[in-house]
Amino acid sequence: MLGLSLRLILCSAPFQMFTNSDEAVINKKLPKELLLRIFSFLDVVTLCRCAQVSRSWNVLALDGSNWQRIDLFDFQRDIEGRVVENISKRCGGFLRKLSLRGCLGVVTHEYFTQTGRTIEKLNLLSLNGCTKITDSTCNSLSKFCPKLKHLDLASCTSITNLSLKALSEGCPLLEQLNISWCDQVTKDGIQALVRSCPGLKGLFLKGCTQLEDEALKHIGAHCPELVTLNLQTCSQITDEGLITICRGCHRLQSLCVSGCANITDAILHALGQNCPRLRILEVARCSQLTDVGFTTLARNCHELEKMDLEECVQITDGTLIQLSIHCPRLQVLSLSHCELITDDGIRHLGSGPCAHDRLEVIELDNCPLITDASLEHLKSCHSLDRIELYDCQQITRAGIKRLRTHLPNIKVHAYFAPVTPPPSVGGSRQRFCRCCVLL
């Protein structure tokens, strides 16, 4: 239905649908300038519906100033390429933000060639999951979108280093680029990009498995404004490249290196010494990290708000003690599969400065030493919204119930295995197992 609305409005002569409401009271009482201002707050679907009310509303709804921000995600595959082209043309140069994520059949090299000047003022473009994107498409972008600042090409797996070289030549104002899962990109593409786009603040390189330390060295040397960096599952990177990032990007606030199994405590020391503004750190499955590294980090990065330490199997209560003392802004903490964590570590966390007003989420899945005592230590965390307790064998329903008396709105995610039935006494042996009987 959403796609049909767009086709009716933009690809046909819809005047036969209009009522005789041009003389309605609202049109007589309110000046068109005020009506136009009201229309500017409406989304794409509502604008299309308003455009079918009357001739005057059709003009107002389709005024280019109302189409500065367009997100067609709700239409997804249903939307046709010619509809998107007509939308771009109707914007008359007003278009600033365009999201075509998920529109698999729309975005091709021809689309950007045909829209041309109508998108030259675009500063945000999302093509996430548009699998027909190629190097030719990015070449067109570099020609027609010189003011582009935010570009999302995640999962556009056909693009190569040629795309990054084209963007570096035509889009020097780029501040945020997402090329996650574009696994053909190597250090050569990164080098071309960062040398020509010194204002980069966000780089999302998740799943770019060919990237090595050399690529990170280029980022560290040319991106002093970098705030966010995602290198999840870039399994070839090591301490050497990440230390260069820390030394060159002092404004770094968010770093994700989950799944980068080669990194050690050297990274945590480098972050502590060079990146005091760090707020988000995700190091899940980095099994070489220890209490020693997290102690240095906590003592220097006091603005930490979110930490994902899942499967950092060497950490103990020592890490929690340091976080409780030095990180008063901590809101989200994942300790799943950290099997050395005990009730004592949770006790320190629950009595720390972040506990009463800040801590919102704590994940403790598969922490076998955690008992109901930990829940008692957390009952004073008034901001706690969610706690994960899957496979915590020593947690009981009674303990959770007591926690809820203090925090009635908390979401508790836990799993209790069914009790194994006792062996039957006397009588004949059951022919089927208990599962089959239930079925």
Coordinates of C-alpha atoms in Angstrom, one line a residue:
M1 CA 0.0 0.0 0.0
L2 CA 2.8 2.4 0.8
G3 CA 4.4 1.8 -2.6
L4 CA 1.0 2.3 -4.3
S5 CA 0.6 5.7 -2.6
L6 CA 3.9 6.9 -4.0
R7 CA 3.1 5.6 -7.5
L8 CA -0.3 7.3 -7.5
I9 CA 1.1 10.6 -6.4
L10 CA 4.4 10.7 -8.4
C11 CA 3.8 8.7 -11.5
S12 CA 0.2 9.5 -12.6
A13 CA -2.3 12.4 -13.0
P14 CA -4.2 12.0 -9.7
F15 CA -6.5 14.9 -9.9
Q16 CA -9.6 12.7 -10.4
M17 CA -9.1 11.5 -6.8
F18 CA -9.5 15.0 -5.3
T19 CA -12.6 16.2 -3.5
N20 CA -14.1 19.6 -3.7
S21 CA -12.4 20.7 -0.5
D22 CA -10.3 23.5 -1.8
E23 CA -12.7 25.9 -0.2
A24 CA -12.5 24.1 3.2
V25 CA -12.4 26.3 6.2
I26 CA -8.7 25.4 7.0
N27 CA -7.7 26.6 3.5
K28 CA -9.6 29.9 4.0
K29 CA -8.4 30.7 7.6
L30 CA -4.8 29.7 7.4
P31 CA -2.3 31.4 5.1
K32 CA -0.4 29.0 2.7
E33 CA 2.9 29.9 4.4
L34 CA 1.6 28.5 7.7
L35 CA 0.1 25.4 6.1
L36 CA 3.4 24.8 4.3
R37 CA 5.1 25.0 7.7
I38 CA 2.7 22.5 9.2
F39 CA 3.3 20.1 6.2
S40 CA 7.0 20.3 6.8
F41 CA 6.6 18.2 10.0
L42 CA 4.9 15.3 8.1
D43 CA 6.6 12.0 7.0
V44 CA 6.6 10.6 3.5
V45 CA 3.5 8.5 3.9
T46 CA 1.4 11.3 5.4
L47 CA 2.5 13.8 2.8
C48 CA 1.4 11.4 0.0
R49 CA -2.0 11.0 1.7
C50 CA -2.4 14.8 2.1
A51 CA -1.5 15.2 -1.6
Q52 CA -4.7 13.3 -2.5
V53 CA -7.1 15.5 -0.5
S54 CA -7.4 18.5 -2.9
R55 CA -5.5 20.4 -5.6
S56 CA -4.3 23.0 -3.1
W57 CA -3.0 20.4 -0.7
N58 CA -1.4 18.5 -3.5
V59 CA 0.7 21.6 -4.3
L60 CA 1.6 22.1 -0.6
A61 CA 2.4 18.5 0.1
L62 CA 4.6 18.1 -3.0
D63 CA 6.5 21.4 -2.4
G64 CA 10.2 20.7 -2.5
S65 CA 10.8 22.2 0.9
N66 CA 8.8 19.4 2.5
W67 CA 11.1 16.8 1.0
Q68 CA 14.5 17.6 2.5
R69 CA 14.6 14.3 4.4
I70 CA 13.4 11.1 2.8
D71 CA 13.5 7.6 4.3
L72 CA 12.1 4.9 2.0
F73 CA 13.0 2.0 4.3
D74 CA 9.3 1.2 5.0
F75 CA 8.7 0.7 1.3
Q76 CA 11.8 -1.5 0.8
R77 CA 11.6 -3.7 -2.3
D78 CA 8.1 -2.5 -3.3
I79 CA 9.4 0.9 -4.4
E80 CA 10.2 1.5 -8.1
G81 CA 13.2 3.2 -9.5
R82 CA 11.2 5.8 -11.4
V83 CA 9.3 6.8 -8.3
V84 CA 12.6 7.6 -6.5
E85 CA 13.7 9.6 -9.6
N86 CA 10.5 11.6 -9.5
I87 CA 10.9 12.3 -5.8
S88 CA 14.4 13.6 -6.4
K89 CA 13.2 15.9 -9.2
R90 CA 10.3 17.2 -7.2
C91 CA 12.6 18.2 -4.4
G92 CA 14.1 20.9 -6.7
G93 CA 17.5 20.9 -5.0
F94 CA 16.0 20.9 -1.4
L95 CA 16.9 17.3 -0.7
R96 CA 19.5 17.0 2.0
K97 CA 19.0 13.5 3.6
L98 CA 18.0 10.4 1.6
S99 CA 17.8 6.8 2.9
L100 CA 17.3 4.1 0.3
R101 CA 18.4 1.3 2.7
G102 CA 16.8 -2.0 1.8
C103 CA 15.6 -0.8 -1.6
L104 CA 17.3 -3.6 -3.5
G105 CA 16.1 -2.9 -7.0
V106 CA 16.2 0.9 -7.0
V107 CA 19.7 2.1 -6.7
T108 CA 22.0 1.7 -9.7
H109 CA 24.6 3.7 -11.5
E110 CA 21.9 4.9 -13.9
Y111 CA 19.8 6.4 -11.0
F112 CA 22.5 8.8 -9.9
T113 CA 23.3 9.7 -13.5
Q114 CA 19.7 10.6 -14.3
T115 CA 19.0 12.5 -11.1
G116 CA 22.2 14.6 -11.5
R117 CA 21.9 18.1 -10.2
T118 CA 18.8 17.3 -8.1
I119 CA 21.0 15.6 -5.5
E120 CA 24.0 17.9 -5.6
K121 CA 23.2 19.4 -2.1
L122 CA 22.8 16.0 -0.5
N123 CA 24.8 15.7 2.7
L124 CA 23.4 12.3 4.1
L125 CA 22.9 9.2 2.0
S126 CA 22.2 5.7 3.2
L127 CA 22.5 2.8 0.7
N128 CA 22.8 0.2 3.3
G129 CA 22.0 -3.2 1.8
C130 CA 21.6 -1.9 -1.7
T131 CA 23.4 -4.9 -3.3
K132 CA 23.4 -3.4 -6.8
I133 CA 25.9 -0.7 -5.8
T134 CA 29.1 -1.0 -7.7
D135 CA 32.3 1.1 -8.2
S136 CA 30.5 2.9 -11.1
T137 CA 27.8 4.0 -8.7
C138 CA 30.3 5.5 -6.3
N139 CA 32.0 7.2 -9.2
S140 CA 28.7 8.9 -10.0
L141 CA 28.3 9.8 -6.4
S142 CA 31.7 11.5 -6.4
K143 CA 30.6 13.6 -9.4
F144 CA 27.1 14.6 -8.3
C145 CA 27.3 14.8 -4.5
P146 CA 30.2 17.1 -3.6
K147 CA 28.7 18.1 -0.3
L148 CA 28.2 14.6 1.0
K149 CA 29.1 14.3 4.7
H150 CA 27.5 11.0 5.8
L151 CA 27.5 7.9 3.6
D152 CA 26.4 4.4 4.5
L153 CA 27.5 1.7 2.1
A154 CA 27.3 -1.2 4.6
S155 CA 26.8 -4.6 2.9
C156 CA 27.4 -3.2 -0.6
T157 CA 29.8 -6.1 -1.1
S158 CA 30.6 -5.3 -4.8
I159 CA 32.5 -2.1 -4.0
T160 CA 36.3 -2.2 -4.1
N161 CA 39.2 0.3 -3.5
L162 CA 38.1 2.1 -6.6
S163 CA 35.0 3.3 -4.9
L164 CA 37.0 4.8 -2.0
K165 CA 39.4 6.4 -4.4
A166 CA 36.5 8.0 -6.3
L167 CA 34.8 9.2 -3.1
S168 CA 38.1 10.7 -1.9
E169 CA 38.3 12.8 -5.1
G170 CA 34.7 14.0 -5.3
C171 CA 33.5 14.1 -1.6
P172 CA 36.3 15.7 0.4
L173 CA 33.8 16.8 3.1
L174 CA 33.0 13.3 4.2
E175 CA 32.7 13.0 8.0
Q176 CA 31.2 9.6 8.5
L177 CA 31.5 6.5 6.3
N178 CA 30.1 3.0 6.8
I179 CA 31.6 0.3 4.6
S180 CA 31.0 -2.6 7.0
W181 CA 31.1 -6.0 5.3
C182 CA 32.7 -4.6 2.1
D183 CA 35.3 -7.2 2.3
Q184 CA 37.1 -6.3 -0.9
V185 CA 38.5 -3.1 0.6
T186 CA 42.2 -3.1 1.5
K187 CA 44.7 -0.7 2.9
D188 CA 45.1 1.1 -0.5
G189 CA 41.5 2.2 -0.5
I190 CA 41.7 3.4 3.1
Q191 CA 44.9 5.3 2.3
A192 CA 43.3 7.2 -0.6
L193 CA 40.2 8.0 1.5
V194 CA 41.9 9.3 4.7
R195 CA 44.4 11.4 2.8
S196 CA 41.7 13.4 1.0
C197 CA 39.1 13.4 3.8
P198 CA 40.8 14.8 6.8
G199 CA 37.5 15.7 8.5
L200 CA 36.5 12.0 9.0
K201 CA 34.9 11.6 12.5
G202 CA 33.3 8.1 12.1
L203 CA 34.6 5.0 10.3
F204 CA 32.7 1.8 10.4
L205 CA 34.8 -1.0 9.0
K206 CA 33.1 -4.0 10.6
G207 CA 33.8 -7.2 8.7
C208 CA 36.4 -5.7 6.4
T209 CA 38.5 -8.8 6.8
Q210 CA 41.4 -7.8 4.5
L211 CA 42.4 -4.8 6.6
E212 CA 45.7 -5.1 8.3
D213 CA 47.8 -2.8 10.6
E214 CA 49.0 -0.8 7.6
A215 CA 45.5 0.5 7.0
L216 CA 45.2 1.5 10.7
K217 CA 48.5 3.4 10.5
H218 CA 47.1 5.5 7.6
I219 CA 44.0 6.3 9.7
G220 CA 46.1 7.2 12.7
A221 CA 48.3 9.5 10.6
H222 CA 45.5 11.4 8.8
C223 CA 42.3 11.4 11.0
P224 CA 42.9 13.6 14.0
E225 CA 39.2 14.3 14.2
L226 CA 38.2 10.7 14.5
V227 CA 35.5 10.0 17.2
T228 CA 34.1 6.6 16.3
L229 CA 35.9 3.6 14.9
N230 CA 34.4 0.1 14.4
L231 CA 36.8 -2.7 13.5
Q232 CA 34.7 -5.7 14.7
T233 CA 35.9 -9.0 13.3
C234 CA 38.9 -7.4 11.5
S235 CA 40.8 -10.4 12.6
Q236 CA 44.2 -9.5 11.1
I237 CA 44.8 -6.3 13.1
T238 CA 47.2 -6.4 16.0
D239 CA 48.5 -4.1 18.8
E240 CA 50.8 -2.4 16.4
G241 CA 48.1 -0.8 14.2
L242 CA 45.7 0.0 17.1
I243 CA 48.5 1.8 19.1
T244 CA 49.0 4.1 16.1
I245 CA 45.3 4.9 16.2
C246 CA 45.4 5.7 19.9
R247 CA 48.4 8.0 19.4
G248 CA 47.0 9.9 16.4
C249 CA 43.3 10.1 17.4
H250 CA 43.1 11.7 20.8
R251 CA 39.4 12.6 20.4
L252 CA 38.4 9.0 20.1
Q253 CA 35.2 8.3 22.0
S254 CA 34.0 4.9 20.7
L255 CA 36.1 1.9 19.7
C256 CA 34.8 -1.5 18.8
V257 CA 37.4 -4.3 18.3
S258 CA 35.2 -7.2 19.3
G259 CA 36.5 -10.4 17.7
C260 CA 40.0 -9.1 17.2
A261 CA 41.6 -11.9 19.0
N262 CA 45.3 -10.8 18.6
I263 CA 45.1 -7.7 20.7
T264 CA 46.6 -7.6 24.2
D265 CA 46.7 -5.3 27.3
A266 CA 49.0 -3.0 25.2
I267 CA 45.9 -1.6 23.6
L268 CA 44.2 -0.8 26.9
H269 CA 47.4 0.9 28.1
A270 CA 47.5 3.0 24.9
L271 CA 43.9 4.0 25.2
G272 CA 44.4 5.0 28.8
Q273 CA 47.4 7.1 27.9
N274 CA 46.1 8.8 24.8
C275 CA 42.3 8.8 24.7
P276 CA 40.8 10.2 27.9
R277 CA 37.5 11.0 26.2
L278 CA 36.7 7.3 25.6
R279 CA 33.0 6.6 26.3
I280 CA 32.4 3.2 24.6
L281 CA 34.7 0.2 24.4
E282 CA 33.7 -3.1 22.9
V283 CA 36.3 -5.9 23.2
A284 CA 34.1 -9.0 23.2
R285 CA 36.0 -12.2 22.5
C286 CA 39.4 -10.6 23.1
S287 CA 40.6 -13.3 25.4
Q288 CA 44.1 -12.0 26.0
L289 CA 43.0 -8.9 27.9
T290 CA 43.5 -9.0 31.7
D291 CA 42.9 -7.0 34.9
V292 CA 46.2 -5.3 34.4
G293 CA 45.1 -3.6 31.2
F294 CA 41.7 -2.7 32.5
T295 CA 43.2 -1.1 35.6
T296 CA 45.2 1.3 33.5
L297 CA 42.1 2.0 31.3
A298 CA 39.8 2.7 34.3
R299 CA 42.3 5.0 36.1
N300 CA 42.6 7.2 33.0
C301 CA 39.3 7.0 31.1
H302 CA 36.8 8.3 33.6
E303 CA 34.0 9.0 31.0
L304 CA 33.4 5.4 30.1
E305 CA 29.7 4.7 29.7
K306 CA 29.4 1.4 27.9
M307 CA 31.8 -1.6 28.0
D308 CA 31.3 -5.0 26.3
L309 CA 33.8 -7.4 27.9
E310 CA 32.0 -10.6 26.9
E311 CA 34.3 -13.6 26.8
C312 CA 37.3 -11.6 28.2
V313 CA 37.9 -14.8 30.1
Q314 CA 40.9 -13.7 32.1
I315 CA 39.3 -10.8 34.0
T316 CA 38.4 -11.1 37.6
D317 CA 36.8 -9.1 40.3
G318 CA 39.8 -6.8 40.1
T319 CA 38.5 -5.2 37.0
L320 CA 35.1 -4.5 38.5
I321 CA 36.8 -3.0 41.6
Q322 CA 38.7 -0.5 39.4
L323 CA 35.6 0.3 37.3
S324 CA 33.5 0.9 40.4
I325 CA 36.1 3.4 41.8
H326 CA 37.2 5.3 38.6
C327 CA 34.2 5.1 36.2
P328 CA 31.2 7.0 37.7
R329 CA 29.4 7.3 34.4
L330 CA 29.1 3.6 33.6
Q331 CA 25.7 2.7 32.2
V332 CA 26.0 -0.6 30.3
L333 CA 28.4 -3.4 31.2
S334 CA 28.5 -6.9 29.6
L335 CA 30.4 -9.6 31.6
S336 CA 28.8 -12.6 29.9
H337 CA 31.1 -15.7 29.9
C338 CA 33.6 -14.0 32.3
E339 CA 33.7 -17.1 34.5
L340 CA 36.0 -15.7 37.1
I341 CA 33.6 -12.9 38.2
T342 CA 32.2 -13.5 41.7
D343 CA 29.6 -11.9 44.0
D344 CA 32.4 -9.8 45.6
G345 CA 33.0 -8.0 42.2
I346 CA 29.3 -7.3 41.9
R347 CA 29.3 -6.0 45.5
H348 CA 31.9 -3.4 44.6
L349 CA 30.1 -2.4 41.4
G350 CA 26.8 -2.1 43.3
S351 CA 28.3 0.2 45.9
G352 CA 30.3 2.3 43.4
P353 CA 29.3 5.9 42.3
C354 CA 27.8 4.7 39.0
A355 CA 25.4 2.3 40.7
H356 CA 22.6 4.5 42.1
D357 CA 21.9 6.8 39.2
R358 CA 23.8 5.5 36.2
L359 CA 23.9 1.8 35.8
E360 CA 21.2 0.7 33.4
V361 CA 22.2 -2.7 32.0
I362 CA 24.4 -5.5 33.3
E363 CA 24.8 -8.8 31.5
L364 CA 26.0 -11.8 33.5
D365 CA 25.2 -14.8 31.2
N366 CA 27.2 -17.9 31.9
C367 CA 28.9 -16.5 35.0
P368 CA 28.9 -19.7 37.1
L369 CA 30.1 -18.1 40.4
I370 CA 27.4 -15.6 40.6
T371 CA 24.7 -16.3 43.2
D372 CA 21.6 -14.6 44.6
A373 CA 24.0 -12.5 46.7
S374 CA 24.9 -10.5 43.6
L375 CA 21.2 -9.6 43.1
E376 CA 21.1 -8.3 46.7
H377 CA 24.1 -6.1 45.9
L378 CA 22.3 -4.6 42.9
K379 CA 19.0 -3.8 44.6
S380 CA 20.1 -0.2 45.3
C381 CA 20.8 0.4 41.6
H382 CA 17.7 2.5 41.0
S383 CA 18.4 3.1 37.3
L384 CA 18.9 -0.6 36.5
D385 CA 16.6 -1.5 33.6
R386 CA 17.8 -4.9 32.5
I387 CA 19.9 -7.8 33.8
E388 CA 20.9 -10.9 31.9
L389 CA 21.3 -14.1 33.9
Y390 CA 21.1 -17.0 31.4
D391 CA 22.9 -20.1 32.6
C392 CA 23.8 -18.7 35.9
Q393 CA 23.2 -21.9 37.8
Q394 CA 23.3 -20.5 41.3
I395 CA 20.7 -17.8 40.6
T396 CA 17.2 -18.8 41.9
R397 CA 13.7 -17.7 41.2
A398 CA 13.4 -16.5 44.8
G399 CA 16.5 -14.3 44.4
I400 CA 15.0 -12.7 41.3
K401 CA 11.7 -12.2 43.1
R402 CA 13.5 -10.4 46.0
L403 CA 15.3 -8.1 43.5
R404 CA 11.9 -7.2 41.9
T405 CA 10.6 -6.0 45.3
H406 CA 13.2 -3.3 45.1
L407 CA 13.2 -2.7 41.4
P408 CA 9.7 -3.6 40.2
N409 CA 10.2 -2.5 36.6
I410 CA 13.5 -4.3 35.9
K411 CA 13.6 -6.7 33.0
V412 CA 15.2 -10.0 34.1
H413 CA 16.3 -12.4 31.4
A414 CA 17.0 -15.8 32.9
Y415 CA 16.6 -19.5 32.1
F416 CA 15.9 -22.3 34.5
A417 CA 16.5 -25.8 33.2
P418 CA 13.5 -28.2 33.9
V419 CA 14.0 -30.4 36.8
T420 CA 15.0 -33.9 35.9
P421 CA 12.2 -36.3 37.0
P422 CA 13.2 -38.9 39.6
P423 CA 13.5 -42.5 38.5
S424 CA 10.2 -44.4 38.6
V425 CA 9.8 -46.7 41.6
G426 CA 8.3 -50.0 40.9
G427 CA 6.1 -50.7 37.9
S428 CA 7.1 -51.3 34.4
R429 CA 9.7 -49.1 32.7
Q430 CA 8.3 -46.3 30.5
R431 CA 8.4 -47.1 26.8
F432 CA 9.2 -43.5 25.7
C433 CA 11.4 -40.8 27.1
R434 CA 9.7 -37.9 29.0
C435 CA 10.0 -35.6 25.9
C436 CA 8.1 -38.0 23.8
V437 CA 5.4 -38.4 26.4
L438 CA 4.9 -34.6 26.5
L439 CA 4.7 -34.6 22.7

